[in-house]
mmCIF file of C-alpha atoms in Angstrom:
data_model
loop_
_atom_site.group_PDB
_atom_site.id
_atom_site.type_symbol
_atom_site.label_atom_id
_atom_site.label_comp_id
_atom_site.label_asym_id
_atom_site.label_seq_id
_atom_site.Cartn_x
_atom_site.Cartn_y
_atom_site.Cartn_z
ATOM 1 C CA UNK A 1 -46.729 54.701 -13.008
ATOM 2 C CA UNK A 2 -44.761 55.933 -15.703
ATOM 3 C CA UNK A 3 -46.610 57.292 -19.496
ATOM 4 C CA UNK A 4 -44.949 56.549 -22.846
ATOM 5 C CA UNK A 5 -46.417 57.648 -25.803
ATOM 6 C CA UNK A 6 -44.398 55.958 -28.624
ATOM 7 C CA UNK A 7 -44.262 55.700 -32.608
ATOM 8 C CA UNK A 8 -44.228 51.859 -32.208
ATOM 9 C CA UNK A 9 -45.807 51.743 -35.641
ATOM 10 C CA UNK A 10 -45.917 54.268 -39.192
ATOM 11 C CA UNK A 11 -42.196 56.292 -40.438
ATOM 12 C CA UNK A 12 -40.562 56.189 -36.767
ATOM 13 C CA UNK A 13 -41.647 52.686 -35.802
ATOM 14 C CA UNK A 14 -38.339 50.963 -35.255
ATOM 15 C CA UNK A 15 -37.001 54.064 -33.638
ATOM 16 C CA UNK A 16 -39.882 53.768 -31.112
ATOM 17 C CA UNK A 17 -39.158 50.351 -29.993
ATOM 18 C CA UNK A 18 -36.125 50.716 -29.529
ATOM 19 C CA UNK A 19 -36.704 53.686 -27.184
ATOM 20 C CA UNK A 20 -39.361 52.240 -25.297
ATOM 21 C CA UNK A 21 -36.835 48.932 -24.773
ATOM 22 C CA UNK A 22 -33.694 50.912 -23.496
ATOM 23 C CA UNK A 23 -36.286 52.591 -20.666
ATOM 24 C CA UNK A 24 -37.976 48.871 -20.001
ATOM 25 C CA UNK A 25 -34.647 47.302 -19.799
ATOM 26 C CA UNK A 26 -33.578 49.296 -16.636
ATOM 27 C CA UNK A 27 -36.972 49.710 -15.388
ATOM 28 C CA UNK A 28 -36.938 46.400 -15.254
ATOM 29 C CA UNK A 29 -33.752 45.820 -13.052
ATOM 30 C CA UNK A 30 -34.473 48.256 -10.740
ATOM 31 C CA UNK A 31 -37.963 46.440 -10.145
ATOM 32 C CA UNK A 32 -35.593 43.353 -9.441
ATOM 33 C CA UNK A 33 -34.082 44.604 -6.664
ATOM 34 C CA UNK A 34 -37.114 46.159 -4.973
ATOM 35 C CA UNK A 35 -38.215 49.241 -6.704
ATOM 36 C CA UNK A 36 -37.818 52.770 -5.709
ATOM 37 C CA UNK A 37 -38.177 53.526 -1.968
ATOM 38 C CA UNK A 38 -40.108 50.095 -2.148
ATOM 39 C CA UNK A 39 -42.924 50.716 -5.221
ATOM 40 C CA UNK A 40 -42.617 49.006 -8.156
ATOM 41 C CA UNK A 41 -41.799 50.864 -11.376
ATOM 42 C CA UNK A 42 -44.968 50.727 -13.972
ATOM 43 C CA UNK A 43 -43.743 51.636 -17.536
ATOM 44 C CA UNK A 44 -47.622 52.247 -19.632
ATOM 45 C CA UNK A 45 -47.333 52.586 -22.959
ATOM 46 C CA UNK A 46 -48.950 53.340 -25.982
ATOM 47 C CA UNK A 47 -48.714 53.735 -30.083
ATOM 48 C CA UNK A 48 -48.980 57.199 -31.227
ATOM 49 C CA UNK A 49 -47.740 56.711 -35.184
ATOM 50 C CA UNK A 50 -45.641 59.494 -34.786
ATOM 51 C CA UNK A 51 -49.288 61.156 -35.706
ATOM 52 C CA UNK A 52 -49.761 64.927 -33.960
ATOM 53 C CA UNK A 53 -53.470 64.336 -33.144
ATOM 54 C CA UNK A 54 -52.658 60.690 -31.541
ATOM 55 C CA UNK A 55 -49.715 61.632 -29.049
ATOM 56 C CA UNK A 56 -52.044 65.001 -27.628
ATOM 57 C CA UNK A 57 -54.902 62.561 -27.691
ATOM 58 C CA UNK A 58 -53.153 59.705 -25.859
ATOM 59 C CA UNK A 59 -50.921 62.225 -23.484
ATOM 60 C CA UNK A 60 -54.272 63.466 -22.439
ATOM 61 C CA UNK A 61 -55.395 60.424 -21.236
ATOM 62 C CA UNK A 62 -52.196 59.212 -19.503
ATOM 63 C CA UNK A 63 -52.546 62.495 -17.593
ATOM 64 C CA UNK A 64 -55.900 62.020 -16.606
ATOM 65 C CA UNK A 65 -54.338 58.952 -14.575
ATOM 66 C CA UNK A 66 -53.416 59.926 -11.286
ATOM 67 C CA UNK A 67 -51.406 57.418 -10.953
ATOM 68 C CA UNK A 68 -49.069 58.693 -13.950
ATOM 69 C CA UNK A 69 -46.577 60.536 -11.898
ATOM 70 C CA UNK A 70 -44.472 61.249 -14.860
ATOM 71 C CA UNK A 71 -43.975 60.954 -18.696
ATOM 72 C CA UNK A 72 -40.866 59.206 -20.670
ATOM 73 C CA UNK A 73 -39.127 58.734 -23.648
ATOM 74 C CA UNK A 74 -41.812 61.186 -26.448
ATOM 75 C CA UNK A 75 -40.976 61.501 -29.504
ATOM 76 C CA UNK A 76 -41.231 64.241 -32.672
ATOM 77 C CA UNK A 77 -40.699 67.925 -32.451
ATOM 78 C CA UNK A 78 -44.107 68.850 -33.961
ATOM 79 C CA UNK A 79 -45.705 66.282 -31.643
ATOM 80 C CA UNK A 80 -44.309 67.556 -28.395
ATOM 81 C CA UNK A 81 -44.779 71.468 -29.700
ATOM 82 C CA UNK A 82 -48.409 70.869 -29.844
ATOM 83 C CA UNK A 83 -48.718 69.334 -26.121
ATOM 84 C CA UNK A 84 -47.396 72.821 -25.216
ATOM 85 C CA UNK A 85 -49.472 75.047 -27.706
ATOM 86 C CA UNK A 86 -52.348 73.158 -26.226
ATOM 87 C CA UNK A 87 -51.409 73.636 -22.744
ATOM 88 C CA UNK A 88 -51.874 69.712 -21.677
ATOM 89 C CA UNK A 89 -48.370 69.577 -20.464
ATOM 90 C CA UNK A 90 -48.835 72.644 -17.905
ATOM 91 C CA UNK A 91 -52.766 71.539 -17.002
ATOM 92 C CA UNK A 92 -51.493 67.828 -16.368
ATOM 93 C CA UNK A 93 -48.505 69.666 -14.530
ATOM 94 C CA UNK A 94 -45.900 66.388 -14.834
ATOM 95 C CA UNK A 95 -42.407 66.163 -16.016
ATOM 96 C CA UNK A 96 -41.833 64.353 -19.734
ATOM 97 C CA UNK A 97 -38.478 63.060 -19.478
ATOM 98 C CA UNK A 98 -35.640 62.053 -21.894
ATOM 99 C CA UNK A 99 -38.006 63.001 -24.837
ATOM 100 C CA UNK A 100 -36.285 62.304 -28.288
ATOM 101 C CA UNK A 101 -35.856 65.425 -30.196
ATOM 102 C CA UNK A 102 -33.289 68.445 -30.152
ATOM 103 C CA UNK A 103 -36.059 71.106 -31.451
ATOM 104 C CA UNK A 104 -35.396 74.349 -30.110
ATOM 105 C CA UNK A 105 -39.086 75.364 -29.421
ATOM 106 C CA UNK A 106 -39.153 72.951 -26.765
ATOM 107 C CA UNK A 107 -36.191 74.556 -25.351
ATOM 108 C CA UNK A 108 -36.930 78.374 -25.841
ATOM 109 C CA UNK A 109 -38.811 79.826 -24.208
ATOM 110 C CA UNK A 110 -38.386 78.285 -21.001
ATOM 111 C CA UNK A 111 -41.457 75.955 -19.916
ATOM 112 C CA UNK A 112 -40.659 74.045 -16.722
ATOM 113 C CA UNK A 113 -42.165 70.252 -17.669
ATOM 114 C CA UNK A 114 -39.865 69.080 -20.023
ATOM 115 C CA UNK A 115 -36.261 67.398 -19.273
ATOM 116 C CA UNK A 116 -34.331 67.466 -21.869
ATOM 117 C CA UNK A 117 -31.317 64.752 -21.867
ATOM 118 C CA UNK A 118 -30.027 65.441 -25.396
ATOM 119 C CA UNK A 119 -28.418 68.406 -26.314
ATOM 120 C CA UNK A 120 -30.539 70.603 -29.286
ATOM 121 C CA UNK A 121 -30.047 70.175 -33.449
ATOM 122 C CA UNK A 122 -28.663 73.819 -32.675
ATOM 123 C CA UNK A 123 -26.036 72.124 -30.821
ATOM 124 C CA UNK A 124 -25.658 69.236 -33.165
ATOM 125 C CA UNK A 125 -26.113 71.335 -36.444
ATOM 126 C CA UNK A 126 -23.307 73.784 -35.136
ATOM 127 C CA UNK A 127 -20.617 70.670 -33.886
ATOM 128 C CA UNK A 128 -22.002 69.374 -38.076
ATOM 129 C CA UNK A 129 -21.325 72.699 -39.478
ATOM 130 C CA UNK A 130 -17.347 73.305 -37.902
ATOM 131 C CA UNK A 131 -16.315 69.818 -38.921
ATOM 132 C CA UNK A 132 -17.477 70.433 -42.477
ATOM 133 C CA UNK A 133 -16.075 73.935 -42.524
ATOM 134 C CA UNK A 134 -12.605 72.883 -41.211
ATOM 135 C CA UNK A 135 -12.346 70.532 -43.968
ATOM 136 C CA UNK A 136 -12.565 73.872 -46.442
ATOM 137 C CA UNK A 137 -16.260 72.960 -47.382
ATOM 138 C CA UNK A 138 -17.914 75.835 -47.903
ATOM 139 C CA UNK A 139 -21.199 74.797 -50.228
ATOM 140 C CA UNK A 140 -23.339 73.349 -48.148
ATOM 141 C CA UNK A 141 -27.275 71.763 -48.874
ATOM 142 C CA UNK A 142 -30.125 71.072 -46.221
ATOM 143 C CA UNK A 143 -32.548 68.376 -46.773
ATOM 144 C CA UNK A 144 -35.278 68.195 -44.102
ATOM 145 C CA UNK A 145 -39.025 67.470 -43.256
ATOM 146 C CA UNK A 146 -40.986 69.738 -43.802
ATOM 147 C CA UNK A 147 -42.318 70.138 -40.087
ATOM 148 C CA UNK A 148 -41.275 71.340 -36.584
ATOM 149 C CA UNK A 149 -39.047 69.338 -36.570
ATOM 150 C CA UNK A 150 -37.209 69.345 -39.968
ATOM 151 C CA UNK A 151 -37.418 73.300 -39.316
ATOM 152 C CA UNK A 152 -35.700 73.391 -36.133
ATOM 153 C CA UNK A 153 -32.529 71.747 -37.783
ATOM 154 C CA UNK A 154 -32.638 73.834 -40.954
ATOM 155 C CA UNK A 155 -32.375 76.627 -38.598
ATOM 156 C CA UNK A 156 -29.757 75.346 -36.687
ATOM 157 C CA UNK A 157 -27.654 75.030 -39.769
ATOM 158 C CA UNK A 158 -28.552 78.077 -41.473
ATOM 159 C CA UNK A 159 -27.265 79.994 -37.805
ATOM 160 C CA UNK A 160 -23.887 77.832 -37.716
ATOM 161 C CA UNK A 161 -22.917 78.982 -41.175
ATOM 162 C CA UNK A 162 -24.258 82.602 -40.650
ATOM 163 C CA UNK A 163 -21.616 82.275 -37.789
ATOM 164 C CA UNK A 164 -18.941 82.046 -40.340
ATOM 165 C CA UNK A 165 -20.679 84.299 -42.560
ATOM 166 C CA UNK A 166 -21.612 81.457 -45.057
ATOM 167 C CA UNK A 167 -25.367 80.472 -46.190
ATOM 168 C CA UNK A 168 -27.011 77.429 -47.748
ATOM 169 C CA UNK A 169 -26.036 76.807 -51.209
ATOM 170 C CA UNK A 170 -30.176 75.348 -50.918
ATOM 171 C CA UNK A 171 -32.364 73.337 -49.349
ATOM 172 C CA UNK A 172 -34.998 70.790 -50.147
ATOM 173 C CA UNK A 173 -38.000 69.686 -47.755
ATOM 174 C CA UNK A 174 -40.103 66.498 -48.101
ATOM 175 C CA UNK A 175 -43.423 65.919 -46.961
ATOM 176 C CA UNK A 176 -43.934 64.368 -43.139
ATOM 177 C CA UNK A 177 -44.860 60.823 -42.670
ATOM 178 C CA UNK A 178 -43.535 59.834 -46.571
ATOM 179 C CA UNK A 179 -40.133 59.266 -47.777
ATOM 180 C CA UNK A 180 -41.130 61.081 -50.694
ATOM 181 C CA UNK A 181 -37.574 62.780 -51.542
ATOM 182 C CA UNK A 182 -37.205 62.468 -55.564
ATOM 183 C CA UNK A 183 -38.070 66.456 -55.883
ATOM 184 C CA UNK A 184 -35.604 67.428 -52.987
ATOM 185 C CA UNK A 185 -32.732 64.708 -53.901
ATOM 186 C CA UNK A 186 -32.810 66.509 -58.182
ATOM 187 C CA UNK A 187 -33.063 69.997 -56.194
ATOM 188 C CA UNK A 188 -29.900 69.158 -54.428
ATOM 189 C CA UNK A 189 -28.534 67.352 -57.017
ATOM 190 C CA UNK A 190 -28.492 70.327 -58.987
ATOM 191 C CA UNK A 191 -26.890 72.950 -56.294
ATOM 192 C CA UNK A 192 -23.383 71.113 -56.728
ATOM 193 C CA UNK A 193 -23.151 70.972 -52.706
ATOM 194 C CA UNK A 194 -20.185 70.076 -51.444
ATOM 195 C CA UNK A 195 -21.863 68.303 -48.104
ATOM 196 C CA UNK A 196 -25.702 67.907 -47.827
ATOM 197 C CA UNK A 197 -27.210 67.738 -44.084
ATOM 198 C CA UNK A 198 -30.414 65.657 -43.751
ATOM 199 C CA UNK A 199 -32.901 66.964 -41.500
ATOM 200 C CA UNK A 200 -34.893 63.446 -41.700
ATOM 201 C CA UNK A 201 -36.244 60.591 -40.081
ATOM 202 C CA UNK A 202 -35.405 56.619 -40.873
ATOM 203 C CA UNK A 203 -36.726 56.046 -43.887
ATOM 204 C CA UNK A 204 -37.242 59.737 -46.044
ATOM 205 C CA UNK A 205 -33.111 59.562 -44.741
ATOM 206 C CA UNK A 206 -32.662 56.556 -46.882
ATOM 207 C CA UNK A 207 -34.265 57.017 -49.679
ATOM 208 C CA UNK A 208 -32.707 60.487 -49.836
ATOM 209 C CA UNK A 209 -29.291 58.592 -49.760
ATOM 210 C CA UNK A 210 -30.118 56.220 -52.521
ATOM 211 C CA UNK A 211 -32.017 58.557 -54.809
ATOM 212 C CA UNK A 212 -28.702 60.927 -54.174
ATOM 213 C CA UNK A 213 -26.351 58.580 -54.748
ATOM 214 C CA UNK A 214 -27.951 57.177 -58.003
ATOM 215 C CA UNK A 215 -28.339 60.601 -59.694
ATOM 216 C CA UNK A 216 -24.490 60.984 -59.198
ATOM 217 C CA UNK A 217 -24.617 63.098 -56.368
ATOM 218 C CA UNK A 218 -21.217 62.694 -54.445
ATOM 219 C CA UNK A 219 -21.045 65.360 -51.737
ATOM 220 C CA UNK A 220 -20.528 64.208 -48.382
ATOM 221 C CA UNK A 221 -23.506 63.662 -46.513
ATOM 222 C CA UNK A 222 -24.366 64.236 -43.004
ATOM 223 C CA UNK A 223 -27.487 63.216 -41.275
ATOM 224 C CA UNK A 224 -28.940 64.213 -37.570
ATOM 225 C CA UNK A 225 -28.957 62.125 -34.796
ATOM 226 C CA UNK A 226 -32.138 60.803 -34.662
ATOM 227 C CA UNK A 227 -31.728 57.983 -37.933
ATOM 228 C CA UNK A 228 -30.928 54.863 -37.305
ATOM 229 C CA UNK A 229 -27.711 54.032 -39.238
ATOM 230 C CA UNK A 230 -29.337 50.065 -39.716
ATOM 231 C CA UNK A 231 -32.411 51.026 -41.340
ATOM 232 C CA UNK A 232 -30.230 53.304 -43.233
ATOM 233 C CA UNK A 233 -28.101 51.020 -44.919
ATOM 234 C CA UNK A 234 -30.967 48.583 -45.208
ATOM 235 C CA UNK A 235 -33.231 50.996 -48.140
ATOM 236 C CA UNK A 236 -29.891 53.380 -49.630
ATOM 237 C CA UNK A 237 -28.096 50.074 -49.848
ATOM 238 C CA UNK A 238 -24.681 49.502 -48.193
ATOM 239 C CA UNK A 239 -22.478 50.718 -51.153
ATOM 240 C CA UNK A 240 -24.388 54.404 -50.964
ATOM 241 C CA UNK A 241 -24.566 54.706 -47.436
ATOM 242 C CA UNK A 242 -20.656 53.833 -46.769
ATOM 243 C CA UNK A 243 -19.287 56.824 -45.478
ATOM 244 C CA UNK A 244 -22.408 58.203 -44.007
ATOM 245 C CA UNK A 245 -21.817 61.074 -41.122
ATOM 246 C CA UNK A 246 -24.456 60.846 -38.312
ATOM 247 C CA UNK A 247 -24.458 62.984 -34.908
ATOM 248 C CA UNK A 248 -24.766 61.692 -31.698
ATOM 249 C CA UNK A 249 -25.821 63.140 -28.563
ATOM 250 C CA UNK A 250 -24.965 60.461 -26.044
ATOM 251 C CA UNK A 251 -21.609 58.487 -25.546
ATOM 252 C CA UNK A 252 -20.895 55.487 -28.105
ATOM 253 C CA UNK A 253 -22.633 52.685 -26.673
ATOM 254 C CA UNK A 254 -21.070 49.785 -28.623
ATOM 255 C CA UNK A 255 -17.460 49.668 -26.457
ATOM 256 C CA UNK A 256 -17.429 49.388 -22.941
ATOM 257 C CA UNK A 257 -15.413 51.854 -21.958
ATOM 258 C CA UNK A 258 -17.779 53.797 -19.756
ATOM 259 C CA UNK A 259 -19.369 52.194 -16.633
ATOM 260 C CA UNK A 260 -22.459 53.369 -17.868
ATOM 261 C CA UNK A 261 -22.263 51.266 -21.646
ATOM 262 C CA UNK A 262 -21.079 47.989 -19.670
ATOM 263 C CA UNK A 263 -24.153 48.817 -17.687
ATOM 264 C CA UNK A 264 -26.276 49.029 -20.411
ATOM 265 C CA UNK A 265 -24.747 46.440 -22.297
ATOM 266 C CA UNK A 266 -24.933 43.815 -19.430
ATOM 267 C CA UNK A 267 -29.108 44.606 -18.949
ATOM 268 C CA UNK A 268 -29.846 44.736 -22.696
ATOM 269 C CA UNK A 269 -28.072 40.584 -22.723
ATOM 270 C CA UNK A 270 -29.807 40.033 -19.451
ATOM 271 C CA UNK A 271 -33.550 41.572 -20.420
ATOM 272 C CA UNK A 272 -33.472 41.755 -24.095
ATOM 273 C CA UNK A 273 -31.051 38.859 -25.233
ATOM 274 C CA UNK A 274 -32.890 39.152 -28.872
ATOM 275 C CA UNK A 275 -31.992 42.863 -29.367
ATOM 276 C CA UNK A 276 -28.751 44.443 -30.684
ATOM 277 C CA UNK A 277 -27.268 47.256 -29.089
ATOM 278 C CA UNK A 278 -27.962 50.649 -30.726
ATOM 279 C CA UNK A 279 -27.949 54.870 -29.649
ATOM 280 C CA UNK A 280 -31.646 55.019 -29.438
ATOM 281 C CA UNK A 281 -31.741 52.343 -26.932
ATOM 282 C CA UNK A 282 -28.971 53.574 -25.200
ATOM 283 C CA UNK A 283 -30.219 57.201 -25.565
ATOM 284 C CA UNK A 284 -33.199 56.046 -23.813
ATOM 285 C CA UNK A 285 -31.914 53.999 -20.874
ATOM 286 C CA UNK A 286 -29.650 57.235 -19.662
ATOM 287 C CA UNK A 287 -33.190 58.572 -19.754
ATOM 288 C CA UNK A 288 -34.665 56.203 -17.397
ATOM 289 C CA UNK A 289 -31.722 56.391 -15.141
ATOM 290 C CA UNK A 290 -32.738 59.983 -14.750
ATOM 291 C CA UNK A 291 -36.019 59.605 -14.275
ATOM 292 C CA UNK A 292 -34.783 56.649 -11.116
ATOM 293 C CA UNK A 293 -32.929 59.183 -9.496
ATOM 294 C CA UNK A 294 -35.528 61.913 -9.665
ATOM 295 C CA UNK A 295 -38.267 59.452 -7.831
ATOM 296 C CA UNK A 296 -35.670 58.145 -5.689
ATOM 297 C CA UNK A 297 -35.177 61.467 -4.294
ATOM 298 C CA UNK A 298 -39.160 62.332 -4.816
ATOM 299 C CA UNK A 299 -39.331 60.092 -1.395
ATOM 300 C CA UNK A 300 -41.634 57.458 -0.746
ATOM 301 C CA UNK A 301 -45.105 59.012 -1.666
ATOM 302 C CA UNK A 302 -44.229 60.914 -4.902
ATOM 303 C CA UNK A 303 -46.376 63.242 -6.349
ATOM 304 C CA UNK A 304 -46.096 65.253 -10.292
ATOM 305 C CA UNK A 305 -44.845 68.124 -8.616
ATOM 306 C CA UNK A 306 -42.545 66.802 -5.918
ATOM 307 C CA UNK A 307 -40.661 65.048 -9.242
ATOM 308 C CA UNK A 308 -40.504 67.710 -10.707
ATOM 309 C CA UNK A 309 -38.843 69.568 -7.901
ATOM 310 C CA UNK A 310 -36.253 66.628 -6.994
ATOM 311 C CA UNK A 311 -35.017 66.492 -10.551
ATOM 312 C CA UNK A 312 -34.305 70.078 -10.804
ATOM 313 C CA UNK A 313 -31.961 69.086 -7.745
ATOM 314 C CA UNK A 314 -29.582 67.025 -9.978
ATOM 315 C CA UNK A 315 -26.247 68.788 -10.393
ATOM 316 C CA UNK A 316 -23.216 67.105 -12.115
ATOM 317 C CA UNK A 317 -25.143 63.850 -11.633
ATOM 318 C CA UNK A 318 -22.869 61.114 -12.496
ATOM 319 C CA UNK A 319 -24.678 58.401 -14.711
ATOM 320 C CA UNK A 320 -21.618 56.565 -15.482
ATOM 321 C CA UNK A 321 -19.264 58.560 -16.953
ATOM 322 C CA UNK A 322 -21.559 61.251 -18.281
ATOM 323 C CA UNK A 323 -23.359 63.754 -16.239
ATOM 324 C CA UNK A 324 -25.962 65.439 -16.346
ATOM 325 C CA UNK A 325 -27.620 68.991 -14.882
ATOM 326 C CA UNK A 326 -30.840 70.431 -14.127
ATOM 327 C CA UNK A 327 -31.928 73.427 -12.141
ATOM 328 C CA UNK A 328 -34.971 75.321 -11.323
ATOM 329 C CA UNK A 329 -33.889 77.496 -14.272
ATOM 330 C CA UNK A 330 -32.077 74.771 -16.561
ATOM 331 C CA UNK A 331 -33.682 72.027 -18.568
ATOM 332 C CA UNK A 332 -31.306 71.078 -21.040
ATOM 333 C CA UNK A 333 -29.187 67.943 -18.995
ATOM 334 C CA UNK A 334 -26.376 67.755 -21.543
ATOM 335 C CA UNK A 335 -24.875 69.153 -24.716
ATOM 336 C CA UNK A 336 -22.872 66.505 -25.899
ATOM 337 C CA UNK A 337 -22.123 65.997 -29.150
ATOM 338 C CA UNK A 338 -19.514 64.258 -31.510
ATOM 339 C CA UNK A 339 -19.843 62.447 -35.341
ATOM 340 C CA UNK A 340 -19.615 58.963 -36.337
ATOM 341 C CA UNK A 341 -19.341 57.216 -39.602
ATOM 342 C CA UNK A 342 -21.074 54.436 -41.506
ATOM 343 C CA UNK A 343 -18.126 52.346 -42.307
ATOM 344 C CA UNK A 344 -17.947 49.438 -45.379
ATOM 345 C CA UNK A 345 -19.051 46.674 -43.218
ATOM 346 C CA UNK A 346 -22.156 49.217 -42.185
ATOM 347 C CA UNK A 347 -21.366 49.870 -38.736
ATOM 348 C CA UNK A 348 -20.508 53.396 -36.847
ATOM 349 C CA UNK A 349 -17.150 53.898 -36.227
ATOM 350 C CA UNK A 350 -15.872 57.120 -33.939
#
């Protein structure tokens, strides 16, 4: 059995979903043709709100299951941080795979039970940071949430420019779980940026953009990877979020050029006819592919530990046209990064 703990509801809710669909979508094919080593995939899930209390709560419980071999697909910075403050992680002693943040306390210091697929908002805040730069913009905003999370990227950015000895023209946080952003979108506003980077979820992202946008704010502005560029354009309206930057940390799912999107694309039609391709789905079917290989090569009678040990075996593993590594001393899979766009119909474009 496999243990999701999800934001299926509150802030992150669509997000969620989607990420517990791309991991159900191959969990489900690989259940059609018989399984690993002949068992049956079990996917268990459960809401968490993208509430603190809720996913150490429900993560608790999953791991008192001894039939939960593994975790899959978390999600929030602050969220995950506290599973390892509180030491349920270690005392469970199972891997939590693909989970959906970049934060960098996950990462460092080392702790052996979390696989990271994505690269960090280090990573993506640096790749954010040299496209703006190389374009001579200089005066550069944060806006994040005021969290682990939102943290871990204002970091990131405030590094990247120290790199080119630059610093924030300002930043602006909002309050977690609201999309409370009128003080931080004036308080930007008023700094003259040239770009602004949002450090925010779905919809504090959105608002930010329309609130922006209608005090005549027209820097550029750049958002992390974990917004969905939909739910975007569906609160800042399509006219403020056209030209839009977003991050992404996986290969762009909506062309199939890689074996690994028609893949995707093919099981999303076959599973989930209703649902519309998207990163976060994508992000988290990669994830489960992962996962398939690690209790594939976990044998027939896999235990937490023996998991965790046949995942760190994966080197250069091929998951269609990306790969990914892990090693007893490595959990960070992949660093990729690149940028996409919001466009005027209010699709990403490369």
């Amino acid at each position: 059995m496999i243990g999701q703990v999800a934001p299926l509801t509150g802030v992150l809710g669509t997000t969620g979903q989607q990420m517990v669909l791309g991991g159900k979508i191959y969990f489900d094919w690989v259940n059609s043709q018989g399984g690993v080593n002949g068992a049956t995939i079990r996917q268990e899930v459960v809401d968490d709100g993208y509430k603190v209390p809720d996913t150490v709560r429900l993560t608790r419980a999953l791991l008192a299951k001894p039939e939960v071999v593994a975790l899959f697909g978390f999600a929030g910075t602050a969220n995950i941080t506290q599973l390892l403050a509180d030491g349920v992680l270690e005392q469970g002693g199972a891997a939590l795979v693909a989970p959906y943040t970049g934060g960098e306390p996950l990462r460092s210091p080392f702790n052996p039970w979390i696989f990271h697929l994505r690269a960090s908002y280090g990573d993506e805040a640096e790749h954010m940071v040299q496209q703006l730069t190389t374009l001579n913009m200089s005066r550069i905003a944060v806006v994040y949430q005021d969290d682990g999370f939102g943290k871990a990227g204002l970091a990131g950015v405030e590094a990247a420019l120290a790199k080119r000895n630059l610093k924030l023209v300002t930043s602006a946080g909002y309050e977690r779980n609201t999309d409370k952003v009128e003080d931080a979108a004036k308080a930007i506003r008023a700094a003259d940026a040239q770009a602004v980077i949002m450090i925010a979820i779905n919809k504090a992202a959105g608002a930010f953009v329309k609130r922006y946008r209608e005090l005549g704010g027209g820097a550029q502005l750049m958002s992390i990877s974990v917004v969905d560029p939909a739910e975007i354009v569906k609160i800042a309206g399509l006219k403020n979020a056209h030209g839009v930057g977003i991050s992404q940390v996986v290969p762009y799912p909506y062309q199939p050029r890689l074996p690994v999107v028609r893949e995707f694309q093919q099981l999303l039609e076959k599973y989930a006819p209703e649902a519309e391709v998207n990163y976060t789905n994508f992000e988290e079917f990669l994830g489960a592919k992962v996962l398939v290989e690690g209790l594939r090569r976990a044998g027939p009678e896999p235990t937490r530990a023996k998991l965790i040990k046949a995942l760190e075996s994966l080197r250069n593993f091929d998951l269609g046209g990306i790969t990914v590594s892990y090693s007893p001393t490595n959990r960070v899979g992949s660093r990729y990064v690149e940028v996409t766009v919001i466009d005027g119909e209010g699709r990403l474009r490369k």
